[in-house]
mmCIF file of C-alpha atoms in Angstrom:
data_model
loop_
_atom_site.group_PDB
_atom_site.id
_atom_site.type_symbol
_atom_site.label_atom_id
_atom_site.label_comp_id
_atom_site.label_asym_id
_atom_site.label_seq_id
_atom_site.Cartn_x
_atom_site.Cartn_y
_atom_site.Cartn_z
ATOM 1 C CA MET A 1 18.760 -25.161 20.210
ATOM 2 C CA THR A 2 15.280 -23.935 20.950
ATOM 3 C CA ALA A 3 12.969 -21.635 19.077
ATOM 4 C CA THR A 4 13.925 -18.827 21.469
ATOM 5 C CA ASP A 5 17.611 -19.456 21.160
ATOM 6 C CA PRO A 6 19.360 -16.077 20.628
ATOM 7 C CA ALA A 7 21.600 -17.474 17.818
ATOM 8 C CA LEU A 8 18.534 -18.763 15.996
ATOM 9 C CA THR A 9 16.644 -15.507 16.522
ATOM 10 C CA ALA A 10 19.643 -13.497 15.175
ATOM 11 C CA LEU A 11 19.894 -15.827 12.228
ATOM 12 C CA SER A 12 16.146 -15.387 11.473
ATOM 13 C CA GLN A 13 16.435 -11.686 11.800
ATOM 14 C CA GLY A 14 19.401 -11.650 9.446
ATOM 15 C CA TRP A 15 17.445 -13.737 6.959
ATOM 16 C CA CYS A 16 14.449 -11.395 7.212
ATOM 17 C CA ALA A 17 16.737 -8.368 6.561
ATOM 18 C CA LEU A 18 18.266 -10.003 3.529
ATOM 19 C CA SER A 19 14.850 -11.017 2.221
ATOM 20 C CA LEU A 20 13.557 -7.440 2.739
ATOM 21 C CA LEU A 21 16.586 -6.002 0.890
ATOM 22 C CA HIS A 22 16.092 -8.433 -2.009
ATOM 23 C CA GLY A 23 12.313 -7.613 -2.239
ATOM 24 C CA ARG A 24 12.918 -3.837 -2.155
ATOM 25 C CA ILE A 25 15.580 -4.041 -4.858
ATOM 26 C CA GLU A 26 13.619 -6.368 -7.084
ATOM 27 C CA ALA A 27 10.400 -4.243 -6.773
ATOM 28 C CA HIS A 28 12.303 -1.024 -7.697
ATOM 29 C CA ILE A 29 14.030 -2.610 -10.663
ATOM 30 C CA GLU A 30 10.791 -4.208 -11.809
ATOM 31 C CA ARG A 31 8.958 -0.850 -11.867
ATOM 32 C CA ALA A 32 11.817 0.842 -13.806
ATOM 33 C CA LEU A 33 12.190 -1.974 -16.319
ATOM 34 C CA GLU A 34 8.352 -2.284 -16.879
ATOM 35 C CA ALA A 35 7.888 1.435 -17.251
ATOM 36 C CA GLY A 36 10.910 2.001 -19.514
ATOM 37 C CA HIS A 37 11.058 -1.150 -21.601
ATOM 38 C CA GLY A 38 7.996 -3.403 -21.018
ATOM 39 C CA LEU A 39 10.218 -6.007 -19.318
ATOM 40 C CA SER A 40 9.963 -7.782 -16.043
ATOM 41 C CA VAL A 41 13.033 -8.437 -13.894
ATOM 42 C CA ARG A 42 12.766 -12.139 -14.885
ATOM 43 C CA GLU A 43 12.556 -11.363 -18.550
ATOM 44 C CA PHE A 44 15.539 -9.020 -18.310
ATOM 45 C CA SER A 45 17.512 -11.734 -16.408
ATOM 46 C CA LEU A 46 16.581 -14.380 -18.964
ATOM 47 C CA LEU A 47 17.709 -12.165 -21.900
ATOM 48 C CA ASP A 48 20.945 -11.324 -20.015
ATOM 49 C CA VAL A 49 21.802 -14.977 -19.230
ATOM 50 C CA LEU A 50 21.034 -16.166 -22.722
ATOM 51 C CA SER A 51 22.954 -13.281 -24.296
ATOM 52 C CA ARG A 52 26.116 -14.591 -22.599
ATOM 53 C CA GLN A 53 26.012 -17.919 -24.410
ATOM 54 C CA HIS A 54 28.480 -18.602 -27.104
ATOM 55 C CA ASN A 55 29.116 -21.094 -29.962
ATOM 56 C CA GLY A 56 31.410 -23.986 -29.325
ATOM 57 C CA PRO A 57 31.694 -26.632 -26.582
ATOM 58 C CA GLY A 58 29.654 -25.737 -23.597
ATOM 59 C CA GLY A 59 28.523 -22.503 -25.099
ATOM 60 C CA HIS A 60 24.804 -23.151 -25.078
ATOM 61 C CA LEU A 61 22.972 -23.608 -21.868
ATOM 62 C CA GLN A 62 20.501 -26.371 -21.227
ATOM 63 C CA MET A 63 17.159 -25.385 -19.939
ATOM 64 C CA LYS A 64 17.922 -26.607 -16.458
ATOM 65 C CA GLN A 65 21.010 -24.320 -16.366
ATOM 66 C CA VAL A 66 18.931 -21.419 -17.616
ATOM 67 C CA ALA A 67 16.284 -22.105 -14.987
ATOM 68 C CA ASP A 68 18.951 -22.236 -12.264
ATOM 69 C CA ALA A 69 20.443 -18.931 -13.475
ATOM 70 C CA VAL A 70 17.119 -17.015 -13.399
ATOM 71 C CA VAL A 71 15.924 -18.820 -10.221
ATOM 72 C CA LEU A 72 12.782 -20.314 -11.658
ATOM 73 C CA SER A 73 11.468 -23.864 -12.200
ATOM 74 C CA GLN A 74 12.127 -25.447 -15.536
ATOM 75 C CA SER A 75 8.389 -25.179 -16.402
ATOM 76 C CA ALA A 76 8.253 -21.478 -15.439
ATOM 77 C CA THR A 77 11.408 -20.899 -17.450
ATOM 78 C CA THR A 78 9.881 -22.634 -20.466
ATOM 79 C CA ARG A 79 6.781 -20.401 -20.187
ATOM 80 C CA LEU A 80 9.014 -17.330 -19.890
ATOM 81 C CA VAL A 81 10.964 -18.424 -22.996
ATOM 82 C CA THR A 82 7.759 -18.913 -24.926
ATOM 83 C CA ARG A 83 6.483 -15.396 -23.956
ATOM 84 C CA LEU A 84 9.742 -13.795 -25.108
ATOM 85 C CA GLU A 85 9.787 -15.906 -28.239
ATOM 86 C CA ASP A 86 6.230 -14.759 -29.028
ATOM 87 C CA ARG A 87 7.498 -11.210 -28.713
ATOM 88 C CA GLY A 88 10.362 -11.902 -31.171
ATOM 89 C CA LEU A 89 13.062 -11.458 -28.554
ATOM 90 C CA LEU A 90 14.172 -15.144 -28.479
ATOM 91 C CA THR A 91 14.326 -18.040 -30.895
ATOM 92 C CA ARG A 92 14.490 -21.746 -30.396
ATOM 93 C CA TYR A 93 16.084 -24.365 -32.596
ATOM 94 C CA LEU A 94 17.203 -28.002 -32.456
ATOM 95 C CA CYS A 95 20.758 -28.895 -31.559
ATOM 96 C CA ASP A 96 22.749 -30.129 -34.597
ATOM 97 C CA THR A 97 24.406 -32.999 -32.781
ATOM 98 C CA ASP A 98 21.549 -34.028 -30.454
ATOM 99 C CA ARG A 99 18.039 -33.734 -31.975
ATOM 100 C CA ARG A 100 16.513 -33.982 -28.494
ATOM 101 C CA GLY A 101 18.317 -30.876 -27.461
ATOM 102 C CA ILE A 102 16.708 -27.440 -28.024
ATOM 103 C CA TYR A 103 18.766 -24.265 -27.904
ATOM 104 C CA THR A 104 17.384 -20.828 -27.102
ATOM 105 C CA ASP A 105 19.118 -17.760 -28.529
ATOM 106 C CA VAL A 106 18.457 -14.025 -28.164
ATOM 107 C CA THR A 107 17.402 -12.452 -31.455
ATOM 108 C CA GLU A 108 18.768 -9.128 -32.660
ATOM 109 C CA ALA A 109 15.569 -7.423 -31.384
ATOM 110 C CA GLY A 110 16.191 -9.071 -28.019
ATOM 111 C CA LEU A 111 19.843 -7.955 -27.876
ATOM 112 C CA ALA A 112 18.818 -4.393 -28.784
ATOM 113 C CA LEU A 113 16.141 -4.293 -26.070
ATOM 114 C CA LEU A 114 18.646 -5.767 -23.572
ATOM 115 C CA ALA A 115 21.240 -3.107 -24.418
ATOM 116 C CA GLU A 116 18.563 -0.459 -24.118
ATOM 117 C CA ALA A 117 17.342 -1.808 -20.743
ATOM 118 C CA ARG A 118 20.682 -2.472 -19.154
ATOM 119 C CA PRO A 119 21.347 1.133 -18.083
ATOM 120 C CA THR A 120 17.850 1.381 -16.581
ATOM 121 C CA ASN A 121 18.509 -1.878 -14.689
ATOM 122 C CA ASP A 122 21.860 -0.698 -13.391
ATOM 123 C CA ALA A 123 20.512 2.797 -12.420
ATOM 124 C CA ALA A 124 17.481 1.287 -10.604
ATOM 125 C CA LEU A 125 19.753 -1.106 -8.749
ATOM 126 C CA ARG A 126 21.991 1.745 -7.654
ATOM 127 C CA GLU A 127 18.868 3.776 -6.566
ATOM 128 C CA ALA A 128 17.476 0.863 -4.600
ATOM 129 C CA LEU A 129 20.779 0.143 -2.842
ATOM 130 C CA ASP A 130 21.242 3.874 -2.019
ATOM 131 C CA GLU A 131 17.751 3.962 -0.489
ATOM 132 C CA ALA A 132 18.277 0.770 1.464
ATOM 133 C CA ALA A 133 21.570 2.040 2.813
ATOM 134 C CA LYS A 134 19.614 4.680 4.726
ATOM 135 C CA ASN A 135 18.064 1.900 6.793
ATOM 136 C CA PRO A 136 20.397 0.985 9.704
ATOM 137 C CA GLU A 137 19.149 -2.603 9.541
ATOM 138 C CA LEU A 138 19.955 -2.976 5.796
ATOM 139 C CA ALA A 139 23.056 -0.783 5.536
ATOM 140 C CA PRO A 140 25.447 -3.656 6.454
ATOM 141 C CA LEU A 141 23.904 -5.858 3.773
ATOM 142 C CA VAL A 142 24.165 -2.993 1.190
ATOM 143 C CA ARG A 143 27.896 -2.674 2.060
ATOM 144 C CA ALA A 144 28.349 -6.471 1.669
ATOM 145 C CA VAL A 145 26.632 -6.446 -1.722
ATOM 146 C CA GLU A 146 28.718 -3.514 -2.866
ATOM 147 C CA LYS A 147 31.930 -5.397 -1.877
ATOM 148 C CA LEU A 148 31.073 -8.554 -3.853
ATOM 149 C CA HIS A 149 33.048 -9.128 -7.037
ATOM 150 C CA VAL A 150 31.355 -12.119 -8.454
ATOM 151 C CA PRO A 151 32.464 -13.024 -12.037
ATOM 152 C CA VAL A 152 29.581 -13.180 -14.535
ATOM 153 C CA GLY A 153 29.494 -16.201 -16.538
#
């Protein structure tokens, strides 16, 4: 394969289209969440991921799992957790069975803000996808996203 190979070029173009779609969607959601709720996309994602934890075996996520879920490094995730903790939206505490483990939970205020922001997130996502579907290069990707049925969890 060479740099001018048609298959490689098509692959690169596909990646560029996917990256463009992601960037447009994220920017649209970011503006809506920030304006309506004072949240970034990453903050919303973190609250959402942590709100899905539960008590019992395997119910609490380790920081690496949280970082993977919000697509950030562990250090960036820790800084994000600290910012949300400072705002009273998250709380951290030591694990009962392993004093080295630290759990992070969403506070009542965090759950309330998440519930308030979820319709904004969903509407902004729909708007961004509808706008992207008007672009012939992005329309096939929009259709693919709409067909996905990925279980949350």
